[in-house]
mmCIF file of C-alpha atoms in Angstrom:
data_model
loop_
_atom_site.group_PDB
_atom_site.id
_atom_site.type_symbol
_atom_site.label_atom_id
_atom_site.label_comp_id
_atom_site.label_asym_id
_atom_site.label_seq_id
_atom_site.Cartn_x
_atom_site.Cartn_y
_atom_site.Cartn_z
ATOM 1 C CA MET A 55 0.000 0.000 0.000
ATOM 2 C CA ALA A 56 2.883 2.377 0.702
ATOM 3 C CA GLY A 57 3.714 2.488 -2.977
ATOM 4 C CA ASP A 58 0.139 3.042 -4.166
ATOM 5 C CA SER A 59 -0.053 6.699 -5.228
ATOM 6 C CA ARG A 60 -3.860 6.584 -5.154
ATOM 7 C CA HIS A 61 -3.734 6.218 -1.381
ATOM 8 C CA SER A 62 -0.629 8.281 -0.579
ATOM 9 C CA SER A 63 -2.631 11.458 0.042
ATOM 10 C CA ARG A 64 -5.389 9.902 2.160
ATOM 11 C CA ALA A 65 -5.392 9.822 5.943
ATOM 12 C CA ASP A 66 -7.087 6.414 5.831
ATOM 13 C CA GLY A 67 -4.468 5.030 3.428
ATOM 14 C CA GLY A 68 -7.292 3.781 1.211
ATOM 15 C CA LYS A 69 -8.365 1.268 3.859
ATOM 16 C CA VAL A 70 -12.016 0.257 3.415
ATOM 17 C CA GLY A 71 -14.407 0.252 6.363
ATOM 18 C CA LYS A 72 -18.067 -0.492 7.013
ATOM 19 C CA ILE A 73 -20.370 2.446 6.263
ATOM 20 C CA GLN A 74 -24.145 2.393 6.719
ATOM 21 C CA PHE A 75 -26.911 4.928 7.322
ATOM 22 C CA SER A 76 -29.585 4.338 9.933
ATOM 23 C CA ASP A 77 -33.062 3.463 8.671
ATOM 24 C CA ASP A 78 -34.274 7.037 9.150
ATOM 25 C CA GLY A 79 -31.169 8.470 7.458
ATOM 26 C CA GLU A 80 -30.323 10.597 10.505
ATOM 27 C CA LEU A 81 -27.232 8.680 11.644
ATOM 28 C CA LEU A 82 -24.151 7.369 9.892
ATOM 29 C CA HIS A 83 -22.496 4.222 11.222
ATOM 30 C CA CYS A 84 -18.833 3.887 10.271
ATOM 31 C CA GLU A 85 -15.452 2.737 11.585
ATOM 32 C CA GLY A 86 -12.459 4.706 12.731
ATOM 33 C CA PHE A 87 -9.888 5.278 15.433
ATOM 34 C CA ILE A 88 -8.664 8.164 17.530
ATOM 35 C CA ILE A 89 -5.200 9.516 16.705
ATOM 36 C CA ALA A 90 -4.946 12.686 18.781
ATOM 37 C CA MET A 91 -6.537 15.053 21.276
ATOM 38 C CA ILE A 92 -6.619 18.801 20.689
ATOM 39 C CA ASP A 93 -4.341 20.510 23.213
ATOM 40 C CA GLY A 94 -4.234 24.172 22.202
ATOM 41 C CA HIS A 95 -5.603 26.415 19.510
ATOM 42 C CA ALA A 96 -4.901 29.900 18.200
ATOM 43 C CA SER A 97 -7.465 32.581 17.451
ATOM 44 C CA GLU A 98 -9.613 32.681 14.365
ATOM 45 C CA LEU A 99 -9.068 35.341 11.707
ATOM 46 C CA ALA A 100 -11.508 38.007 12.876
ATOM 47 C CA ALA A 101 -14.345 39.100 10.621
ATOM 48 C CA ALA A 102 -12.979 42.643 10.502
ATOM 49 C CA GLN A 103 -9.727 41.315 9.073
ATOM 50 C CA SER A 104 -11.226 39.372 6.174
ATOM 51 C CA ASP A 105 -14.197 39.346 3.853
ATOM 52 C CA ALA A 106 -15.643 36.326 5.680
ATOM 53 C CA ALA A 107 -17.714 36.419 8.851
ATOM 54 C CA ALA A 108 -16.255 34.772 11.937
ATOM 55 C CA MET A 109 -17.212 31.099 12.039
ATOM 56 C CA SER A 110 -16.996 30.658 15.810
ATOM 57 C CA THR A 111 -18.680 32.536 18.649
ATOM 58 C CA SER A 112 -15.288 33.387 20.211
ATOM 59 C CA PRO A 113 -12.903 34.248 17.358
ATOM 60 C CA ASP A 114 -10.444 35.968 19.724
ATOM 61 C CA LEU A 115 -10.151 33.017 22.110
ATOM 62 C CA VAL A 116 -6.681 31.481 22.369
ATOM 63 C CA VAL A 117 -6.043 28.310 24.366
ATOM 64 C CA GLN A 118 -2.329 27.868 24.926
ATOM 65 C CA PRO A 119 -1.054 24.274 24.745
ATOM 66 C CA GLU A 120 -0.247 22.489 27.977
ATOM 67 C CA VAL A 121 2.249 20.177 26.246
ATOM 68 C CA HIS A 122 5.543 21.797 25.217
ATOM 69 C CA ASP A 123 8.121 19.001 25.327
ATOM 70 C CA ARG A 124 6.937 16.620 22.600
ATOM 71 C CA CYS A 125 8.152 16.976 19.035
ATOM 72 C CA PRO A 126 7.210 14.223 16.575
ATOM 73 C CA TYR A 127 9.115 16.015 13.804
ATOM 74 C CA GLY A 128 12.619 15.193 14.985
ATOM 75 C CA SER A 129 14.019 18.689 15.562
ATOM 76 C CA SER A 130 13.124 22.365 15.841
ATOM 77 C CA SER A 131 13.755 22.819 12.122
ATOM 78 C CA GLY A 132 11.529 19.819 11.414
ATOM 79 C CA LEU A 133 8.798 21.432 13.509
ATOM 80 C CA ALA A 134 9.156 24.713 11.601
ATOM 81 C CA GLU A 135 8.794 22.822 8.322
ATOM 82 C CA ALA A 136 5.682 21.096 9.685
ATOM 83 C CA ILE A 137 4.140 24.466 10.554
ATOM 84 C CA VAL A 138 4.710 25.692 7.002
ATOM 85 C CA ARG A 139 3.191 22.516 5.539
ATOM 86 C CA THR A 140 0.231 22.947 7.867
ATOM 87 C CA LEU A 141 -0.458 26.557 6.936
ATOM 88 C CA LYS A 142 -0.090 25.596 3.289
ATOM 89 C CA LEU A 143 -2.277 22.461 3.732
ATOM 90 C CA ASP A 144 0.517 20.705 1.865
ATOM 91 C CA PRO A 145 1.241 17.183 3.179
ATOM 92 C CA SER A 146 3.691 16.429 0.358
ATOM 93 C CA GLY A 147 5.805 19.464 1.248
ATOM 94 C CA VAL A 148 6.489 20.237 -2.420
ATOM 95 C CA ALA A 149 4.892 23.695 -2.481
ATOM 96 C CA SER A 150 6.021 24.417 1.083
ATOM 97 C CA SER A 151 9.671 23.946 0.156
ATOM 98 C CA LYS A 152 9.526 27.209 -1.802
ATOM 99 C CA CYS A 153 7.449 29.106 0.764
ATOM 100 C CA PRO A 154 9.396 31.993 2.365
ATOM 101 C CA LEU A 155 7.245 32.099 5.527
ATOM 102 C CA PHE A 156 9.923 31.905 8.214
ATOM 103 C CA GLN A 157 12.393 33.942 6.186
ATOM 104 C CA ILE A 158 10.206 37.060 6.381
ATOM 105 C CA PRO A 159 11.521 39.278 9.214
ATOM 106 C CA TRP A 160 9.273 39.981 12.187
ATOM 107 C CA GLY A 161 7.826 43.511 12.382
ATOM 108 C CA GLY A 162 9.502 44.771 15.548
ATOM 109 C CA ALA A 163 8.046 46.351 18.694
ATOM 110 C CA GLU A 164 4.772 47.408 17.091
ATOM 111 C CA ALA A 165 4.174 43.855 15.896
ATOM 112 C CA ASP A 166 5.016 42.649 19.420
ATOM 113 C CA ALA A 167 2.384 44.994 20.855
ATOM 114 C CA ASP A 168 -0.182 43.831 18.309
ATOM 115 C CA ALA A 169 0.538 40.213 19.234
ATOM 116 C CA GLN A 170 -0.334 41.098 22.833
ATOM 117 C CA THR A 171 -3.685 42.673 21.937
ATOM 118 C CA GLY A 172 -4.676 40.580 18.916
ATOM 119 C CA ASN A 173 -5.144 43.773 16.918
ATOM 120 C CA CYS A 174 -3.157 45.242 14.025
ATOM 121 C CA THR A 175 -2.360 48.942 14.191
ATOM 122 C CA PHE A 176 0.003 49.494 11.254
ATOM 123 C CA GLY A 177 1.328 52.731 12.712
ATOM 124 C CA GLU A 178 4.487 54.673 11.938
ATOM 125 C CA GLU A 179 6.818 51.876 13.020
ATOM 126 C CA SER A 180 5.119 49.391 10.709
ATOM 127 C CA ILE A 181 5.280 51.864 7.828
ATOM 128 C CA ALA A 182 9.012 52.260 8.468
ATOM 129 C CA TYR A 183 9.359 48.472 8.633
ATOM 130 C CA PHE A 184 7.689 48.042 5.242
ATOM 131 C CA ALA A 185 9.952 50.731 3.773
ATOM 132 C CA LYS A 186 13.066 49.015 5.127
ATOM 133 C CA LEU A 187 11.894 45.706 3.695
ATOM 134 C CA ARG A 188 11.718 47.290 0.255
ATOM 135 C CA GLU A 189 15.117 48.938 0.700
ATOM 136 C CA ASN A 190 16.630 45.541 1.444
ATOM 137 C CA GLY A 191 15.162 43.857 -1.625
ATOM 138 C CA TRP A 192 11.883 42.522 -0.241
ATOM 139 C CA ASN A 193 9.293 43.497 -2.843
ATOM 140 C CA THR A 194 5.997 43.161 -0.969
ATOM 141 C CA ALA A 195 4.085 43.563 -4.253
ATOM 142 C CA GLU A 196 5.235 40.041 -5.137
ATOM 143 C CA PHE A 197 3.004 38.627 -2.389
ATOM 144 C CA GLY A 198 -0.004 38.883 -4.707
ATOM 145 C CA GLY A 199 -1.694 41.646 -2.729
ATOM 146 C CA SER A 200 -1.728 39.507 0.420
ATOM 147 C CA PHE A 201 1.116 40.981 2.455
ATOM 148 C CA LEU A 202 -1.038 43.117 4.768
ATOM 149 C CA SER A 203 -3.460 40.241 5.309
ATOM 150 C CA PHE A 204 -0.478 38.021 6.079
ATOM 151 C CA GLU A 205 0.701 40.575 8.653
ATOM 152 C CA PHE A 206 -2.761 40.497 10.261
ATOM 153 C CA ILE A 207 -2.540 36.737 10.601
ATOM 154 C CA ARG A 208 0.996 36.391 11.901
ATOM 155 C CA ARG A 209 0.599 39.185 14.446
ATOM 156 C CA ARG A 210 -2.643 37.582 15.592
ATOM 157 C CA LEU A 211 -0.797 34.271 15.975
ATOM 158 C CA GLY A 212 2.295 35.927 17.434
ATOM 159 C CA LEU A 213 2.075 34.663 21.020
ATOM 160 C CA PHE A 214 0.569 31.250 20.303
ATOM 161 C CA GLN A 215 2.969 28.631 21.654
ATOM 162 C CA ILE A 216 4.156 25.851 19.351
ATOM 163 C CA GLY A 217 6.825 23.513 20.652
ATOM 164 C CA GLY A 218 7.425 25.799 23.633
ATOM 165 C CA ARG A 219 8.063 28.876 21.465
ATOM 166 C CA PRO A 220 5.729 31.724 20.530
ATOM 167 C CA PHE A 221 4.896 31.788 16.832
ATOM 168 C CA LYS A 222 6.658 35.135 16.402
ATOM 169 C CA ASP A 223 9.989 33.638 17.486
ATOM 170 C CA TYR A 224 10.065 31.459 14.366
ATOM 171 C CA PHE A 225 10.705 34.601 12.294
ATOM 172 C CA PRO A 226 14.063 36.423 11.955
ATOM 173 C CA PRO A 227 14.168 39.453 14.298
ATOM 174 C CA THR A 228 16.063 41.660 11.828
ATOM 175 C CA ILE A 229 15.698 42.470 8.139
ATOM 176 C CA SER A 230 18.229 40.717 5.932
ATOM 177 C CA GLN A 231 19.581 41.800 2.577
ATOM 178 C CA GLY A 232 16.867 40.462 0.367
ATOM 179 C CA PRO A 233 15.186 37.078 0.112
ATOM 180 C CA PRO A 234 16.660 33.953 -1.493
ATOM 181 C CA GLN A 235 16.035 33.657 -5.212
ATOM 182 C CA ASP A 236 14.402 30.213 -5.282
ATOM 183 C CA ILE A 237 11.250 31.036 -3.319
ATOM 184 C CA ASP A 238 7.652 31.601 -4.363
ATOM 185 C CA PHE A 239 6.113 34.686 -2.761
ATOM 186 C CA MET A 240 2.648 33.729 -4.020
ATOM 187 C CA THR A 241 2.579 30.864 -1.522
ATOM 188 C CA ILE A 242 1.875 33.483 1.156
ATOM 189 C CA LYS A 243 -1.441 34.201 -0.577
ATOM 190 C CA ASP A 244 -2.373 30.537 -0.085
ATOM 191 C CA ILE A 245 -1.653 30.793 3.646
ATOM 192 C CA VAL A 246 -3.980 33.782 3.952
ATOM 193 C CA SER A 247 -6.868 32.059 2.166
ATOM 194 C CA ASN A 248 -6.287 28.773 4.023
ATOM 195 C CA TYR A 249 -6.483 30.401 7.447
ATOM 196 C CA ILE A 250 -9.904 32.013 7.009
ATOM 197 C CA CYS A 251 -12.498 30.202 9.200
ATOM 198 C CA ARG A 252 -9.777 27.955 10.632
ATOM 199 C CA ARG A 253 -7.486 27.878 13.657
ATOM 200 C CA LEU A 254 -3.930 26.670 14.078
ATOM 201 C CA ILE A 255 -3.950 23.773 16.549
ATOM 202 C CA THR A 256 -1.559 21.587 18.499
ATOM 203 C CA THR A 257 -2.245 18.105 19.842
ATOM 204 C CA GLU A 258 -1.218 16.391 23.054
ATOM 205 C CA SER A 259 1.282 14.384 20.984
ATOM 206 C CA GLY A 260 2.961 17.597 19.777
ATOM 207 C CA HIS A 261 1.585 17.522 16.236
ATOM 208 C CA VAL A 262 0.499 20.751 14.563
ATOM 209 C CA GLY A 263 -2.544 21.206 12.383
ATOM 210 C CA MET A 264 -5.373 23.387 11.155
ATOM 211 C CA ALA A 265 -8.967 22.848 12.181
ATOM 212 C CA PRO A 266 -12.376 24.477 11.755
ATOM 213 C CA ALA A 267 -12.699 27.597 13.881
ATOM 214 C CA THR A 268 -15.341 25.890 16.046
ATOM 215 C CA VAL A 269 -12.764 23.469 17.482
ATOM 216 C CA VAL A 270 -12.234 23.456 21.260
ATOM 217 C CA SER A 271 -9.466 22.097 23.432
ATOM 218 C CA GLY A 272 -10.218 18.475 24.308
ATOM 219 C CA ASP A 273 -11.853 17.606 20.992
ATOM 220 C CA SER A 274 -10.704 14.316 19.479
ATOM 221 C CA VAL A 275 -9.095 13.753 16.090
ATOM 222 C CA TYR A 276 -10.093 10.549 14.305
ATOM 223 C CA VAL A 277 -9.177 8.751 11.135
ATOM 224 C CA LEU A 278 -12.440 7.450 9.687
ATOM 225 C CA LEU A 279 -12.141 4.666 7.135
ATOM 226 C CA GLY A 280 -13.468 6.042 3.873
ATOM 227 C CA CYS A 281 -12.504 9.639 4.667
ATOM 228 C CA ALA A 282 -9.473 11.232 3.039
ATOM 229 C CA PHE A 283 -8.863 13.754 5.836
ATOM 230 C CA PRO A 284 -8.703 13.369 9.613
ATOM 231 C CA VAL A 285 -11.968 14.412 11.262
ATOM 232 C CA ILE A 286 -12.569 16.185 14.557
ATOM 233 C CA LEU A 287 -15.356 14.532 16.543
ATOM 234 C CA ARG A 288 -17.083 15.583 19.752
ATOM 235 C CA PRO A 289 -18.901 12.865 21.750
ATOM 236 C CA GLU A 290 -22.489 13.323 22.858
ATOM 237 C CA LYS A 291 -22.566 12.604 26.592
ATOM 238 C CA ILE A 292 -25.942 10.854 26.675
ATOM 239 C CA THR A 293 -26.189 8.903 23.408
ATOM 240 C CA GLY A 294 -22.530 8.003 22.870
ATOM 241 C CA GLN A 295 -22.857 9.279 19.323
ATOM 242 C CA TYR A 296 -20.407 11.773 17.850
ATOM 243 C CA GLU A 297 -20.944 15.290 16.547
ATOM 244 C CA VAL A 298 -18.800 16.104 13.523
ATOM 245 C CA VAL A 299 -16.882 19.341 14.079
ATOM 246 C CA GLY A 300 -15.264 19.050 10.660
ATOM 247 C CA GLU A 301 -12.328 17.826 8.633
ATOM 248 C CA CYS A 302 -8.889 18.973 9.683
ATOM 249 C CA TYR A 303 -5.240 18.896 8.694
ATOM 250 C CA VAL A 304 -2.785 17.287 11.130
ATOM 251 C CA ASP A 305 0.756 17.173 9.810
ATOM 252 C CA GLY A 306 2.098 13.648 10.042
ATOM 253 C CA PHE A 307 -1.292 11.974 9.607
ATOM 254 C CA MET A 308 -2.289 13.068 6.106
ATOM 255 C CA LYS A 309 -0.724 10.286 4.035
ATOM 256 C CA GLY A 310 -1.939 7.132 5.736
ATOM 257 C CA GLU A 311 0.762 7.122 8.421
ATOM 258 C CA ALA A 312 -1.731 6.146 11.131
ATOM 259 C CA ILE A 313 -2.662 2.917 9.343
ATOM 260 C CA LYS A 314 0.691 1.399 10.297
ATOM 261 C CA GLY A 315 -0.130 2.237 13.912
ATOM 262 C CA LEU A 316 -3.501 0.574 13.486
ATOM 263 C CA ASP A 317 -1.893 -2.548 12.027
ATOM 264 C CA ASP A 318 0.696 -2.592 14.849
ATOM 265 C CA GLY A 319 -1.909 -2.269 17.589
ATOM 266 C CA GLU A 320 -1.024 1.306 18.566
ATOM 267 C CA TYR A 321 -4.551 2.386 17.641
ATOM 268 C CA MET A 322 -7.809 0.487 18.064
ATOM 269 C CA LEU A 323 -10.493 0.382 15.366
ATOM 270 C CA GLN A 324 -13.952 1.049 16.776
ATOM 271 C CA PRO A 325 -17.521 1.420 15.503
ATOM 272 C CA ILE A 326 -18.577 5.077 15.411
ATOM 273 C CA THR A 327 -22.017 6.609 15.005
ATOM 274 C CA LEU A 328 -22.120 10.149 13.625
ATOM 275 C CA CYS A 329 -25.140 12.297 14.419
#
């Protein structure tokens, strides 16, 4: 199965499970297994900062992760690469390899202040920062008109902890002499569009991902057989059925990796009823 390209981009690895609707069509009976628990989540992109209305009732809410010492990506650089793949929704890493995300210098004290408040002021210091970027060879016009929206997002994420570090610390603190030549600035536009109505998440196992903005800490991430993406489920306390929060991206579980764990007994297949 590992060499079957048809299944290489599916969380379920192409594994077939039992799927059946209830007689009244209200419930879906399927099979799956839990792979992670949501630990922390960042804020949603606020309605005022995009053309889309906020999806959740608390777009500003940030839940910092409790787990900081687990890294399933091998190293700090591996974690940084996983964050880029996540924001790009790019499990193969092909497009992410040319994304300049963590090469773009952080915006200084004003950006620090915005990270504290969750707002974006774009005052005199930010204007000077943009001017210095251009002086040093960073042509913000190459970002496809998305640079200011990108600034909104990264300042809003600035203090969210990933791997024990705030998001802003993944960026260079000073402006370098121009970007590398082999990068694709337009990939930043993808990050902006991908983040709308979603939140950056971490799991108790240290994985990073992106989930619907309605996610809450403690939600469970499942691989459902027959579903290409991991799914966030929330159990109903009385019925034992599961509410579907939505599909999500969890880096490290997008290409059927969890199926080996299922075959090895690390995970347990269970019947699941979706309501």
